[in-house]
Amino acid sequence: MGEADPAVRDQRLTLPAPLPLDSGQSLAPVEIAYQIYGTLNDARSNAILVCHALTGDQHLASPHPITGKPGWWARMVGPGKPIDTNRFHVICANVIGSCMGSSGPASIAADGKPWAMRFPVITIRDMVRAQVALLDALGIARLHAVVGGSMGGMQALSLAANFPERSAAVLVIASAPRHSAQNIAFHEVGRQAIMADPKWLGGDYYAAGKGPEAGLAVARMAAHITYLSEQGLTEKFGRRLQDRATKTFGFDADFQVESYLRHQGLSFTDRFDANSYLYITRAMDYFDLAEEHGGRLADAFAASTARFCLVSFDTDWLYPTAESRSVVHALNASGAAVSFVELSAPFGHDSFLLDVPALDRVVAGFLGIGT
Amino acid sequence: MGEADPAVRDQRLTLPAPLPLDSGQSLAPVEIAYQIYGTLNDARSNAILVCHALTGDQHLASPHPITGKPGWWARMVGPGKPIDTNRFHVICANVIGSCMGSSGPASIAADGKPWAMRFPVITIRDMVRAQVALLDALGIARLHAVVGGSMGGMQALSLAANFPERSAAVLVIASAPRHSAQNIAFHEVGRQAIMADPKWLGGDYYAAGKGPEAGLAVARMAAHITYLSEQGLTEKFGRRLQDRATKTFGFDADFQVESYLRHQGLSFTDRFDANSYLYITRAMDYFDLAEEHGGRLADAFAASTARFCLVSFDTDWLYPTAESRSVVHALNASGAAVSFVELSAPFGHDSFLLDVPALDRVVAGFLGIGT
């Protein structure tokens, strides 16, 4: 440890065995696209697995190959940063079902055609099974920590519950132990927007060139509102007009917030597959960690020996603090070591991705223990 | 007064003069479809104008001609009810821009074809101008009260501000003096869903039979979530499955909340015109009562002599209590007589339409003064 950060290494791996799925099906072959940062120590004890969110990917701390933008957590991961790649060996894998190299609906099935909607419906636990199979292949028996925000936090919780020996620490940010009715409802709007687009073609749009971009853009727009706080939207946009002095009395994007949302929707379609959006939102809606463990959340953590840290944000109305608190109560009931903090930040759910110095301190502090 | 409630009278009226609009255009001819309940007294002093919300209409207290369901405020308006048609002469007109008989984009223009997107963009104040022109035609110089929830409340506020002599009392429920960035954002998602539907055809879908029903359904689904509270959704649906014992690992509506939302979206398309949805959401987004009056909300009410009552609901996150409170502060600053109550109800924004006995008492009490 302590040496300079090695070049980012783009990696792909085909799992050696079929992946069993919660649906009862299995998936094979399973390709995993991942990135690693920092060096694995001789004891193989300094690995941190970072799990990405719904529309994230493995490009954690290095530029995105399509957008050219910095990695989605470049501010958090790197030499000298809270997740310090001078000390830790950081792994981030694209989840199965996604579209950045890991097996998903756009991947080619055994018959030489894209899976499309023939791809099996997966769960958060299935994603985690793939993450663990990757760790097996990399020879990492026990992580220093598993870390994730939003859907990444669901994976971290699922790993702690289902593979309790695989991580010494679990850091869960802006997440929840299950999807609420409102969460499901917003996802269903997005799915209906995609499936209502005639270019979706029942999912078989890959040969047609353009997919259901209009529907996917609408899905992204609706979701994007839920990632921001009312306060943050007001501070950022208010009722300001976009490059004009007065209202046009038309249907152009008169308001800055309209222009911003349209841009968010359209740019998303350049980098994301619509069918992946269907599959991953479905996996999140199916997530209910208590249900998987007999209906009692504390029982999910019965076999755990890990340290936990939960972080929520006061303006996050997608996964509000009460959701994190319910996990903390369950961990307390199961006798786990857990710390919990609600941070104040104006950015809503997206706070975990943005400039919140207090989060940096919590992450660095929690990960620094035991090293 | 005191006689039996006369039969509901379906009414239509063509305004005698073109209607000037905030855009600088004018609209002619203007047809207004309205309903009246109860008898106008000899002094013509017992009229109450009820203003409807975005997707409401004039079928206030009698069955809807398309759905057959009771009027949208049948629980509030009728003989012996809080808005007592034994005592009051209640008028409810379809707003211009809508699709239940008043002039809107589906109406036939001078060239014999539907207006479609040639219909002028209207504002809340334009809607109110049409309401006042209707009152003129009916010979009602001064209302006993103007009453409205949500967009109806915006009209009530606009009438108080722009036609201060026309109503002795103003009752505003679950409303706001302007649309916030988040409000605009949700509406923009709906508009984009409609305009992304290839069957929208730039608005010229009337001859094609079927319009952009898929897009309109998605718009309605997204909006519907904002009308309910997270708590209400959880109590009503939670994570319960729809007519099945286990998840299907597919994309059917596994969860009750999905099934409910899909039904809300689809049934809406039977009774509402997609272009009207575009125009009315635009009018709401443009609404900013302070901006119309030099930027200071109190100045909007400078000429008012009316009594005001504002009601908000604690679980309404679309137009939260802070919005009503800002109106109350402005009214206080302008020296108006105003009462204000935040009611506790689990139904979110839709509380103004649902079984909230405390609202009944507030409405009956406020309207009973001075009669």
XYZ file of C-alpha atoms in Angstrom:
742
model
C 0.000 0.000 0.000
C 0.985 3.615 -0.305
C 2.301 3.374 -3.856
C 0.948 5.581 -6.617
C -2.478 4.774 -7.921
C -2.053 2.378 -10.829
C -3.811 3.063 -14.066
C -7.448 2.167 -14.011
C -7.914 -1.291 -15.370
C -10.962 -2.117 -17.423
C -11.754 -5.735 -16.766
C -14.145 -8.372 -18.011
C -14.682 -11.823 -16.678
C -16.971 -14.675 -17.606
C -18.227 -16.451 -14.500
C -17.150 -20.109 -14.478
C -20.589 -21.458 -13.595
C -24.231 -20.573 -14.253
C -25.654 -18.062 -11.795
C -28.687 -19.312 -9.842
C -31.462 -16.722 -9.696
C -34.273 -16.031 -7.240
C -36.785 -16.754 -9.987
C -35.630 -20.390 -10.046
C -33.980 -19.913 -13.412
C -30.247 -19.664 -13.890
C -28.230 -17.372 -16.097
C -25.310 -18.532 -18.259
C -22.954 -17.422 -19.489
C -22.580 -14.455 -17.138
C -20.185 -11.750 -18.164
C -19.106 -9.194 -15.566
C -17.548 -5.875 -16.572
C -15.724 -4.195 -13.725
C -13.050 -1.708 -12.858
C -10.399 -1.858 -10.187
C -8.493 0.971 -8.570
C -5.540 0.653 -6.179
C -3.517 -2.432 -5.321
C -4.618 -5.564 -3.517
C -2.288 -6.163 -0.552
C -0.540 -9.476 0.080
C -3.020 -10.434 2.776
C -5.825 -9.748 0.258
C -7.534 -7.855 3.068
C -7.836 -4.319 1.719
C -10.519 -4.765 -0.939
C -13.584 -2.532 -0.998
C -16.509 -3.390 -3.206
C -18.496 -0.345 -4.328
C -21.981 -1.131 -5.611
C -23.556 1.284 -8.066
C -27.072 2.713 -8.266
C -29.860 2.164 -10.828
C -28.325 4.100 -13.674
C -24.724 3.949 -12.483
C -22.025 1.655 -13.755
C -18.485 0.469 -13.077
C -16.954 3.770 -14.165
C -16.600 4.855 -10.587
C -13.577 7.131 -10.554
C -12.414 7.329 -14.142
C -14.024 9.005 -17.153
C -17.165 7.482 -18.593
C -16.431 5.967 -22.014
C -19.606 7.347 -23.602
C -20.146 10.702 -21.951
C -16.499 11.529 -21.230
C -17.576 12.859 -17.850
C -15.656 12.026 -14.646
C -16.608 8.805 -12.900
C -19.810 9.056 -10.898
C -17.952 8.939 -7.570
C -14.665 10.533 -8.643
C -15.020 12.969 -5.791
C -15.125 10.106 -3.275
C -12.721 7.518 -4.733
C -9.055 8.109 -5.590
C -5.630 8.678 -4.104
C -6.028 10.539 -0.817
C -9.800 10.665 -1.153
C -12.269 9.250 1.409
C -12.156 5.872 -0.323
C -8.392 6.099 -0.660
C -6.972 4.086 -3.534
C -3.503 4.505 -2.025
C -4.713 2.259 0.794
C -7.574 0.266 -0.647
C -8.121 -1.995 -3.601
C -11.446 -0.754 -4.936
C -13.652 -2.905 -7.143
C -16.765 -1.717 -8.939
C -18.723 -4.069 -11.183
C -21.561 -3.310 -13.539
C -24.645 -5.096 -12.159
C -26.199 -7.892 -14.132
C -29.228 -6.628 -16.014
C -27.412 -3.401 -16.840
C -25.881 -2.349 -20.141
C -22.242 -1.383 -19.672
C -20.683 -4.787 -20.312
C -22.216 -7.108 -17.741
C -24.852 -9.546 -18.952
C -28.190 -7.883 -19.500
C -31.104 -7.764 -21.911
C -28.927 -6.207 -24.643
C -26.394 -9.052 -24.395
C -26.336 -11.774 -27.009
C -28.068 -14.971 -25.941
C -27.154 -18.520 -27.013
C -29.146 -18.194 -30.246
C -27.019 -15.306 -31.413
C -29.747 -12.716 -30.849
C -30.095 -10.202 -28.020
C -31.822 -11.546 -24.937
C -34.240 -8.601 -24.936
C -37.253 -9.520 -22.784
C -36.184 -13.170 -22.741
C -33.559 -12.130 -20.193
C -34.683 -13.525 -16.826
C -36.132 -11.132 -14.276
C -33.475 -10.615 -11.640
C -33.418 -9.372 -8.063
C -31.040 -7.351 -5.941
C -29.905 -10.649 -4.380
C -29.144 -11.992 -7.861
C -26.984 -8.933 -8.525
C -25.177 -9.648 -5.267
C -24.688 -13.299 -6.191
C -22.893 -12.069 -9.294
C -20.775 -9.684 -7.202
C -19.809 -12.538 -4.872
C -18.993 -14.809 -7.801
C -16.698 -12.062 -9.057
C -15.019 -11.850 -5.642
C -14.552 -15.638 -5.739
C -12.905 -15.360 -9.133
C -10.650 -12.589 -7.836
C -9.682 -14.637 -4.793
C -11.092 -12.184 -2.288
C -12.595 -14.138 0.579
C -13.497 -11.215 2.796
C -13.869 -7.574 1.885
C -12.599 -4.775 4.052
C -15.950 -3.179 3.243
C -18.891 -3.155 0.910
C -20.169 0.337 0.136
C -23.150 1.617 -1.789
C -25.642 4.442 -2.165
C -29.274 4.028 -3.204
C -29.565 0.691 -5.075
C -25.896 0.211 -4.203
C -26.904 0.357 -0.552
C -29.546 -2.305 -1.182
C -26.815 -4.545 -2.577
C -24.598 -3.834 0.431
C -27.462 -4.783 2.774
C -28.235 -7.879 0.724
C -24.596 -8.958 0.766
C -24.469 -8.487 4.534
C -27.632 -10.539 4.957
C -26.983 -13.328 2.487
C -23.180 -13.588 2.536
C -22.397 -12.397 6.049
C -18.840 -13.757 6.044
C -17.867 -11.810 2.937
C -17.432 -8.322 4.344
C -16.028 -6.936 7.570
C -17.862 -3.651 7.190
C -21.015 -2.446 5.468
C -21.620 1.181 4.526
C -25.128 2.005 3.303
C -25.932 5.522 2.086
C -29.329 6.986 1.145
C -30.932 3.595 0.824
C -33.801 1.469 2.113
C -34.494 -2.121 3.163
C -37.442 -2.373 0.772
C -39.223 -0.396 -1.900
C -42.274 1.503 -0.694
C -45.562 1.766 -2.578
C -44.562 5.259 -3.709
C -41.162 4.015 -4.913
C -42.861 1.245 -6.887
C -45.374 3.713 -8.290
C -42.705 6.027 -9.682
C -40.865 3.092 -11.245
C -44.072 1.814 -12.782
C -44.614 5.195 -14.449
C -41.162 4.889 -16.001
C -41.772 1.354 -17.206
C -45.130 2.292 -18.692
C -43.526 5.258 -20.474
C -40.980 2.912 -22.078
C -43.453 0.177 -22.956
C -45.935 2.725 -24.365
C -43.336 3.900 -26.868
C -44.112 2.093 -30.169
C -40.378 1.863 -30.791
C -40.035 -0.443 -27.803
C -41.370 -3.257 -30.040
C -41.903 -5.590 -27.092
C -38.232 -5.141 -26.276
C -36.968 -6.312 -29.679
C -35.693 -2.947 -30.829
C -31.979 -3.722 -31.031
C -31.969 -4.483 -34.756
C -34.072 -1.380 -35.468
C -31.252 1.003 -34.604
C -33.187 3.483 -32.505
C -34.955 2.132 -29.443
C -37.734 3.676 -27.342
C -35.733 6.817 -26.672
C -38.750 9.075 -26.167
C -40.238 6.734 -23.589
C -36.907 6.240 -21.841
C -36.412 10.004 -21.688
C -39.807 10.460 -20.043
C -38.982 7.692 -17.558
C -35.723 9.417 -16.704
C -37.411 12.795 -16.311
C -39.982 11.444 -13.873
C -37.303 9.614 -11.881
C -34.993 12.579 -11.900
C -37.531 14.723 -10.044
C -37.528 12.159 -7.252
C -33.746 12.384 -6.937
C -33.856 16.094 -6.130
C -35.445 17.951 -3.262
C -38.164 20.548 -3.689
C -35.844 22.957 -1.897
C -32.941 22.097 -4.218
C -35.080 22.581 -7.324
C -36.294 25.918 -6.027
C -32.760 27.096 -5.239
C -31.393 25.870 -8.569
C -34.220 26.949 -10.885
C -37.120 28.567 -9.083
C -39.438 29.986 -11.741
C -36.624 31.470 -13.810
C -37.113 31.537 -17.553
C -34.720 29.879 -19.989
C -32.837 32.335 -22.225
C -35.855 34.605 -22.629
C -37.218 37.695 -20.947
C -40.904 36.803 -20.980
C -43.131 33.773 -21.302
C -43.687 32.690 -24.892
C -47.293 31.521 -24.428
C -46.309 28.303 -26.133
C -45.086 24.828 -25.315
C -41.350 25.378 -25.621
C -39.266 24.957 -22.486
C -39.980 28.434 -21.098
C -38.734 27.587 -17.633
C -35.165 26.573 -16.833
C -36.396 23.554 -14.936
C -38.183 22.305 -18.063
C -35.082 22.742 -20.178
C -32.969 20.991 -17.565
C -35.338 18.039 -17.304
C -35.576 17.634 -21.078
C -31.791 17.594 -21.251
C -31.594 15.007 -18.467
C -34.064 12.807 -20.304
C -32.471 13.057 -23.732
C -28.848 12.681 -22.636
C -29.742 9.593 -20.622
C -30.824 7.761 -23.763
C -27.281 8.033 -25.161
C -25.867 5.891 -22.413
C -28.597 3.607 -21.165
C -30.574 0.711 -22.552
C -34.344 0.917 -22.119
C -34.768 -2.785 -21.385
C -32.071 -2.548 -18.701
C -34.146 0.221 -17.147
C -37.130 -2.124 -17.023
C -35.141 -4.980 -15.471
C -33.280 -2.961 -12.874
C -36.320 -1.000 -11.699
C -38.125 -4.338 -11.373
C -35.309 -5.721 -9.244
C -35.522 -2.693 -6.956
C -39.307 -2.946 -6.653
C -38.984 -6.611 -5.700
C -36.460 -5.762 -2.985
C -37.759 -6.420 0.522
C -35.017 -7.649 2.787
C -37.363 -8.533 5.650
C -39.638 -10.586 3.399
C -36.618 -12.591 2.224
C -35.893 -13.456 5.848
C -39.205 -14.579 7.245
C -40.733 -11.131 7.554
C -38.491 -9.839 10.348
C -35.750 -7.470 9.247
C -33.548 -8.186 12.276
C -33.413 -11.844 11.236
C -31.743 -10.809 7.973
C -28.666 -9.880 9.983
C -28.659 -12.797 12.454
C -25.434 -14.299 11.096
C -23.635 -11.021 10.553
C -20.412 -10.108 12.337
C -19.810 -6.954 10.297
C -19.671 -3.361 11.450
C -22.388 -1.244 9.863
C -22.735 2.419 9.071
C -25.962 3.931 7.775
C -26.174 7.438 6.335
C -29.324 9.286 5.280
C -29.990 12.833 4.093
C -32.609 15.116 5.556
C -33.945 16.252 2.156
C -34.102 12.760 0.596
C -37.790 12.036 0.072
C -37.164 8.995 -2.121
C -35.478 6.986 0.648
C -36.179 9.117 3.691
C -34.340 8.835 7.002
C -37.063 6.626 8.459
C -36.000 3.863 6.040
C -32.396 3.960 7.238
C -33.591 4.121 10.810
C -35.611 0.934 10.365
C -32.409 -0.826 9.301
C -30.581 0.588 12.309
C -33.308 -0.668 14.636
C -33.093 -4.122 13.064
C -29.312 -4.149 13.414
C -29.614 -3.091 17.023
C -32.102 -5.888 17.615
C -29.704 -8.383 16.073
C -26.834 -7.119 18.227
C -24.748 -5.730 15.383
C -22.269 -2.881 15.721
C -23.901 0.017 13.916
C -23.452 3.732 13.604
C -26.010 5.994 12.004
C -26.076 9.597 10.937
C -28.622 11.766 9.164
C -26.726 14.444 7.275
C -28.131 17.796 6.302
C -27.712 18.517 2.599
C -29.929 20.391 0.159
C -29.674 18.014 -2.803
C -32.307 15.391 -1.929
C -31.551 11.773 -2.755
C -28.713 12.770 -5.085
C -26.805 14.134 -2.065
C -24.807 10.904 -1.944
C -23.271 11.794 -5.317
C -22.670 15.481 -4.666
C -20.518 17.834 -2.662
C -21.384 17.004 0.935
C -18.143 17.302 2.955
C -19.762 15.730 6.014
C -20.344 12.568 3.971
C -16.665 12.483 3.010
C -15.719 12.578 6.690
C -18.167 9.829 7.624
C -16.974 7.577 4.788
C -13.279 8.142 5.493
C -13.762 7.652 9.214
C -15.782 4.481 8.921
C -13.497 2.848 6.353
C -10.358 3.846 8.234
C -11.226 1.680 11.231
C -9.283 -1.586 11.365
C -6.691 -0.687 8.762
C -84.407 29.890 -0.314
C -85.259 26.760 1.604
C -87.246 25.119 -1.202
C -86.315 21.690 -2.548
C -83.237 21.431 -4.688
C -84.322 21.881 -8.298
C -83.158 19.444 -10.890
C -79.633 20.004 -11.986
C -79.576 22.134 -15.066
C -77.004 21.517 -17.752
C -76.283 24.856 -19.311
C -74.339 26.273 -22.197
C -73.747 29.863 -23.058
C -71.827 31.636 -25.770
C -70.142 34.753 -24.441
C -71.387 37.882 -26.180
C -67.920 39.312 -26.782
C -64.430 38.020 -27.536
C -62.424 37.157 -24.439
C -59.176 39.100 -24.063
C -56.276 36.856 -23.054
C -53.023 37.432 -21.159
C -51.107 36.429 -24.282
C -52.446 39.508 -26.068
C -54.658 37.399 -28.290
C -58.386 37.123 -27.862
C -60.659 34.115 -28.073
C -63.981 34.049 -29.945
C -66.481 32.606 -29.902
C -66.240 31.404 -26.312
C -68.619 28.716 -25.255
C -69.058 28.022 -21.541
C -70.591 24.775 -20.294
C -71.762 24.997 -16.704
C -74.108 23.521 -14.172
C -76.241 25.244 -11.574
C -77.661 23.847 -8.365
C -80.120 25.556 -6.047
C -82.120 28.720 -6.625
C -80.875 32.263 -7.028
C -82.651 34.492 -4.502
C -84.427 37.693 -5.438
C -81.549 39.826 -4.200
C -79.230 37.751 -6.408
C -76.933 37.569 -3.387
C -76.693 33.858 -2.639
C -74.559 32.646 -5.552
C -71.442 30.586 -4.950
C -69.016 29.940 -7.780
C -67.118 26.689 -7.417
C -63.966 26.457 -9.544
C -62.743 23.012 -10.543
C -59.247 21.516 -10.588
C -57.017 20.455 -13.504
C -58.944 17.359 -14.515
C -62.261 18.334 -12.957
C -65.279 19.730 -14.730
C -68.697 21.283 -14.187
C -70.218 18.008 -13.001
C -69.852 19.037 -9.416
C -72.687 17.324 -7.605
C -74.491 15.274 -10.222
C -73.347 12.145 -12.096
C -70.623 12.487 -14.680
C -72.060 11.946 -18.170
C -69.140 9.754 -19.312
C -68.122 7.810 -16.244
C -71.528 7.709 -14.548
C -69.767 8.349 -11.247
C -71.117 10.877 -8.712
C -70.032 14.469 -9.196
C -66.510 15.171 -7.996
C -67.739 17.170 -4.976
C -71.080 15.436 -4.415
C -70.073 14.911 -0.791
C -69.656 18.662 -0.300
C -72.409 20.172 -2.459
C -76.124 19.426 -2.190
C -79.202 19.928 -0.020
C -78.108 20.105 3.607
C -74.460 19.619 2.707
C -71.648 22.046 3.610
C -72.271 23.961 0.387
C -75.996 23.795 0.919
C -78.037 24.028 -2.279
C -81.135 24.673 -0.171
C -79.570 27.984 0.715
C -77.144 28.754 -2.058
C -77.256 29.015 -5.819
C -74.158 27.070 -6.845
C -72.522 27.573 -10.228
C -69.721 25.433 -11.624
C -68.348 26.088 -15.105
C -65.955 24.042 -17.157
C -62.774 26.112 -17.545
C -61.762 27.313 -20.968
C -59.053 25.072 -22.377
C -60.829 22.016 -20.995
C -62.875 19.436 -22.871
C -66.316 19.091 -21.294
C -68.125 21.677 -23.353
C -66.295 24.934 -22.766
C -64.067 26.184 -25.567
C -60.797 24.298 -25.723
C -58.379 22.753 -28.197
C -60.907 20.084 -29.191
C -63.515 22.747 -30.063
C -64.193 23.628 -33.675
C -62.490 26.793 -34.847
C -63.780 29.245 -37.444
C -62.385 27.141 -40.298
C -64.521 24.178 -39.302
C -61.603 22.152 -37.968
C -60.613 21.556 -34.349
C -58.451 24.268 -32.858
C -55.901 21.656 -31.699
C -52.596 23.422 -30.990
C -53.833 26.569 -32.726
C -55.883 27.217 -29.572
C -54.256 30.138 -27.777
C -52.227 29.429 -24.667
C -54.310 30.555 -21.720
C -53.647 31.449 -18.111
C -55.478 31.020 -14.840
C -56.488 34.684 -15.120
C -57.944 33.995 -18.558
C -60.019 31.186 -17.073
C -61.241 33.629 -14.439
C -62.084 36.235 -17.087
C -64.355 33.620 -18.636
C -65.922 32.857 -15.248
C -66.597 36.568 -14.687
C -68.064 36.943 -18.180
C -70.391 34.080 -17.304
C -71.401 35.835 -14.075
C -72.084 38.978 -16.100
C -74.315 37.016 -18.442
C -76.122 35.502 -15.464
C -76.638 38.926 -13.893
C -74.638 38.127 -10.767
C -72.758 41.242 -9.739
C -71.316 39.932 -6.506
C -70.908 36.348 -5.354
C -71.610 35.237 -1.846
C -68.371 33.282 -2.255
C -65.912 31.837 -4.716
C -64.605 28.421 -3.692
C -61.972 26.133 -5.130
C -59.431 23.432 -4.374
C -56.080 23.023 -6.126
C -56.327 24.802 -9.507
C -59.795 25.872 -8.384
C -58.119 27.659 -5.491
C -55.798 29.416 -7.918
C -58.858 30.696 -9.771
C -60.439 31.841 -6.509
C -57.251 33.750 -5.624
C -57.038 35.211 -9.122
C -60.663 36.329 -9.005
C -60.075 37.977 -5.622
C -57.011 39.756 -6.964
C -58.266 40.802 -10.386
C -61.992 41.250 -9.788
C -62.041 42.206 -6.101
C -65.602 43.532 -6.191
C -67.034 40.265 -7.541
C -66.998 38.112 -4.413
C -67.731 38.768 -0.749
C -65.810 35.706 0.378
C -62.962 33.591 -0.973
C -62.328 29.994 0.101
C -59.077 28.474 -1.101
C -58.318 24.816 -0.358
C -55.064 22.890 -0.962
C -53.746 25.475 -3.348
C -50.811 27.793 -3.960
C -50.152 31.349 -5.164
C -47.698 30.105 -7.803
C -46.337 26.900 -9.274
C -43.012 25.802 -7.804
C -40.119 24.386 -9.816
C -41.112 20.893 -8.685
C -44.743 21.478 -9.717
C -43.601 22.650 -13.142
C -41.246 19.673 -13.422
C -43.993 17.122 -12.827
C -46.245 18.847 -15.370
C -43.450 18.929 -17.906
C -43.029 15.151 -17.552
C -46.706 14.756 -18.362
C -46.547 17.052 -21.364
C -43.472 15.285 -22.698
C -45.199 11.917 -22.265
C -48.121 13.150 -24.384
C -46.018 14.857 -27.028
C -43.687 11.824 -27.275
C -46.633 9.627 -28.226
C -46.580 9.316 -32.045
C -50.374 9.372 -32.000
C -50.276 12.939 -30.722
C -49.514 14.017 -34.323
C -48.590 17.527 -33.275
C -52.018 17.793 -31.680
C -53.955 17.024 -34.869
C -55.242 13.652 -33.772
C -58.960 14.386 -33.684
C -59.694 13.018 -37.140
C -57.602 9.909 -36.440
C -60.092 8.537 -33.922
C -57.648 7.464 -31.221
C -55.430 10.155 -29.745
C -52.233 9.848 -27.693
C -53.886 7.681 -25.078
C -50.719 5.894 -24.016
C -48.908 9.168 -23.422
C -51.881 10.706 -21.647
C -52.142 7.644 -19.404
C -48.473 7.965 -18.425
C -48.983 11.673 -17.728
C -51.933 10.868 -15.499
C -50.027 8.142 -13.659
C -47.123 10.463 -12.861
C -49.488 13.221 -11.723
C -51.605 10.845 -9.695
C -48.655 9.906 -7.495
C -48.281 13.569 -6.591
C -51.925 13.745 -5.506
C -51.456 11.051 -2.870
C -49.282 10.950 0.208
C -46.555 8.395 0.761
C -48.376 7.453 3.955
C -51.682 7.098 2.113
C -50.145 4.906 -0.572
C -48.538 2.728 2.077
C -51.788 2.353 3.993
C -53.811 1.662 0.858
C -51.413 -0.647 -0.978
C -48.125 -1.200 0.847
C -46.269 -3.947 -1.005
C -49.346 -6.147 -1.391
C -49.542 -8.246 -4.533
C -52.436 -8.043 -6.989
C -54.560 -11.213 -7.150
C -51.562 -13.499 -6.816
C -49.731 -15.261 -4.018
C -46.170 -14.731 -5.207
C -44.209 -12.472 -7.510
C -44.375 -13.519 -11.139
C -40.832 -12.502 -12.059
C -42.284 -10.658 -15.030
C -43.508 -7.221 -15.990
C -47.198 -7.639 -15.258
C -48.683 -5.487 -12.522
C -47.550 -7.710 -9.643
C -48.186 -5.053 -7.018
C -51.599 -3.586 -6.255
C -50.191 -0.091 -6.558
C -49.080 -0.829 -10.122
C -52.488 -2.174 -11.061
C -54.179 0.834 -9.470
C -51.977 3.326 -11.280
C -52.445 1.622 -14.644
C -56.202 1.758 -14.119
C -56.019 5.441 -13.184
C -54.048 6.175 -16.329
C -56.230 4.206 -18.719
C -59.618 5.299 -17.367
C -58.525 8.934 -17.530
C -58.132 8.711 -21.296
C -61.857 7.936 -21.656
C -62.861 11.289 -20.276
C -60.079 13.741 -20.976
C -58.538 15.313 -24.053
C -54.743 15.167 -24.280
C -54.406 18.653 -25.751
C -56.532 20.045 -22.911
C -54.068 18.437 -20.523
C -51.257 20.325 -22.245
C -53.069 23.665 -22.132
C -54.320 23.474 -18.571
C -51.009 22.294 -17.115
C -49.360 25.178 -18.969
C -51.802 27.635 -17.447
C -51.010 26.310 -13.981
C -47.261 26.484 -14.563
C -47.604 30.095 -15.686
C -49.538 30.983 -12.539
C -47.655 33.358 -10.258
C -49.989 35.767 -8.542
C -47.212 37.919 -7.102
C -45.521 38.304 -10.473
C -48.798 39.525 -11.970
C -48.896 42.248 -9.332
C -45.460 43.765 -9.399
C -43.708 40.938 -7.568
C -45.311 41.490 -4.158
C -48.077 39.064 -3.274
C -49.719 41.426 -0.777
C -50.251 43.939 -3.573
C -52.430 41.404 -5.374
C -55.030 41.874 -2.672
C -54.743 45.647 -2.226
C -58.244 46.354 -3.545
C -59.931 43.405 -1.888
C -62.712 43.762 0.651
C -63.516 40.064 0.795
C -63.241 37.668 3.710
C -60.735 34.878 3.030
C -60.351 31.360 4.304
C -57.325 29.214 3.465
C -57.194 25.479 4.132
C -54.192 23.190 3.676
C -53.569 19.530 4.490
C -50.603 18.252 6.442
C -49.864 15.388 4.011
C -50.200 17.474 0.823
C -46.696 17.600 -0.666
C -47.876 19.018 -4.005
C -49.121 22.288 -2.511
C -47.779 22.099 1.013
C -48.997 24.208 3.910
C -46.170 26.698 3.421
C -47.802 27.781 0.143
C -51.112 28.543 1.846
C -49.280 30.268 4.659
C -47.552 32.604 2.205
C -50.986 33.682 0.963
C -52.151 34.215 4.530
C -49.124 36.373 5.268
C -49.807 38.430 2.152
C -53.448 38.859 3.118
C -52.421 39.906 6.612
C -50.047 42.433 5.118
C -52.826 43.832 2.955
C -55.164 44.095 5.922
C -57.667 41.510 4.724
C -59.879 39.434 6.993
C -58.443 35.942 6.775
C -58.730 32.658 8.604
C -56.386 29.760 8.033
C -56.324 26.148 9.099
C -54.035 23.230 8.334
C -56.085 20.069 8.575
C -54.704 16.651 9.332
C -55.757 14.076 6.737
C -53.932 11.053 5.345
C -54.851 11.472 1.673
C -52.259 13.993 0.503
C -53.344 16.631 -2.001
C -56.510 14.698 -2.843
C -57.751 15.285 0.714
C -59.863 18.183 -0.556
C -61.949 15.685 -2.562
C -62.206 12.977 0.065
C -63.830 12.186 3.372
C -62.376 14.781 5.732
C -65.167 15.809 8.127
C -63.090 18.679 9.511
C -63.072 20.207 6.029
C -66.854 19.962 5.865
C -67.109 21.899 9.097
C -64.686 24.592 7.938
C -66.501 25.024 4.616
C -69.969 25.122 6.175
C -68.849 27.525 8.879
C -67.085 29.923 6.565
C -69.891 30.026 3.986
C -72.582 30.389 6.651
C -71.294 33.775 7.773
C -73.347 36.700 6.485
C -76.324 34.686 5.310
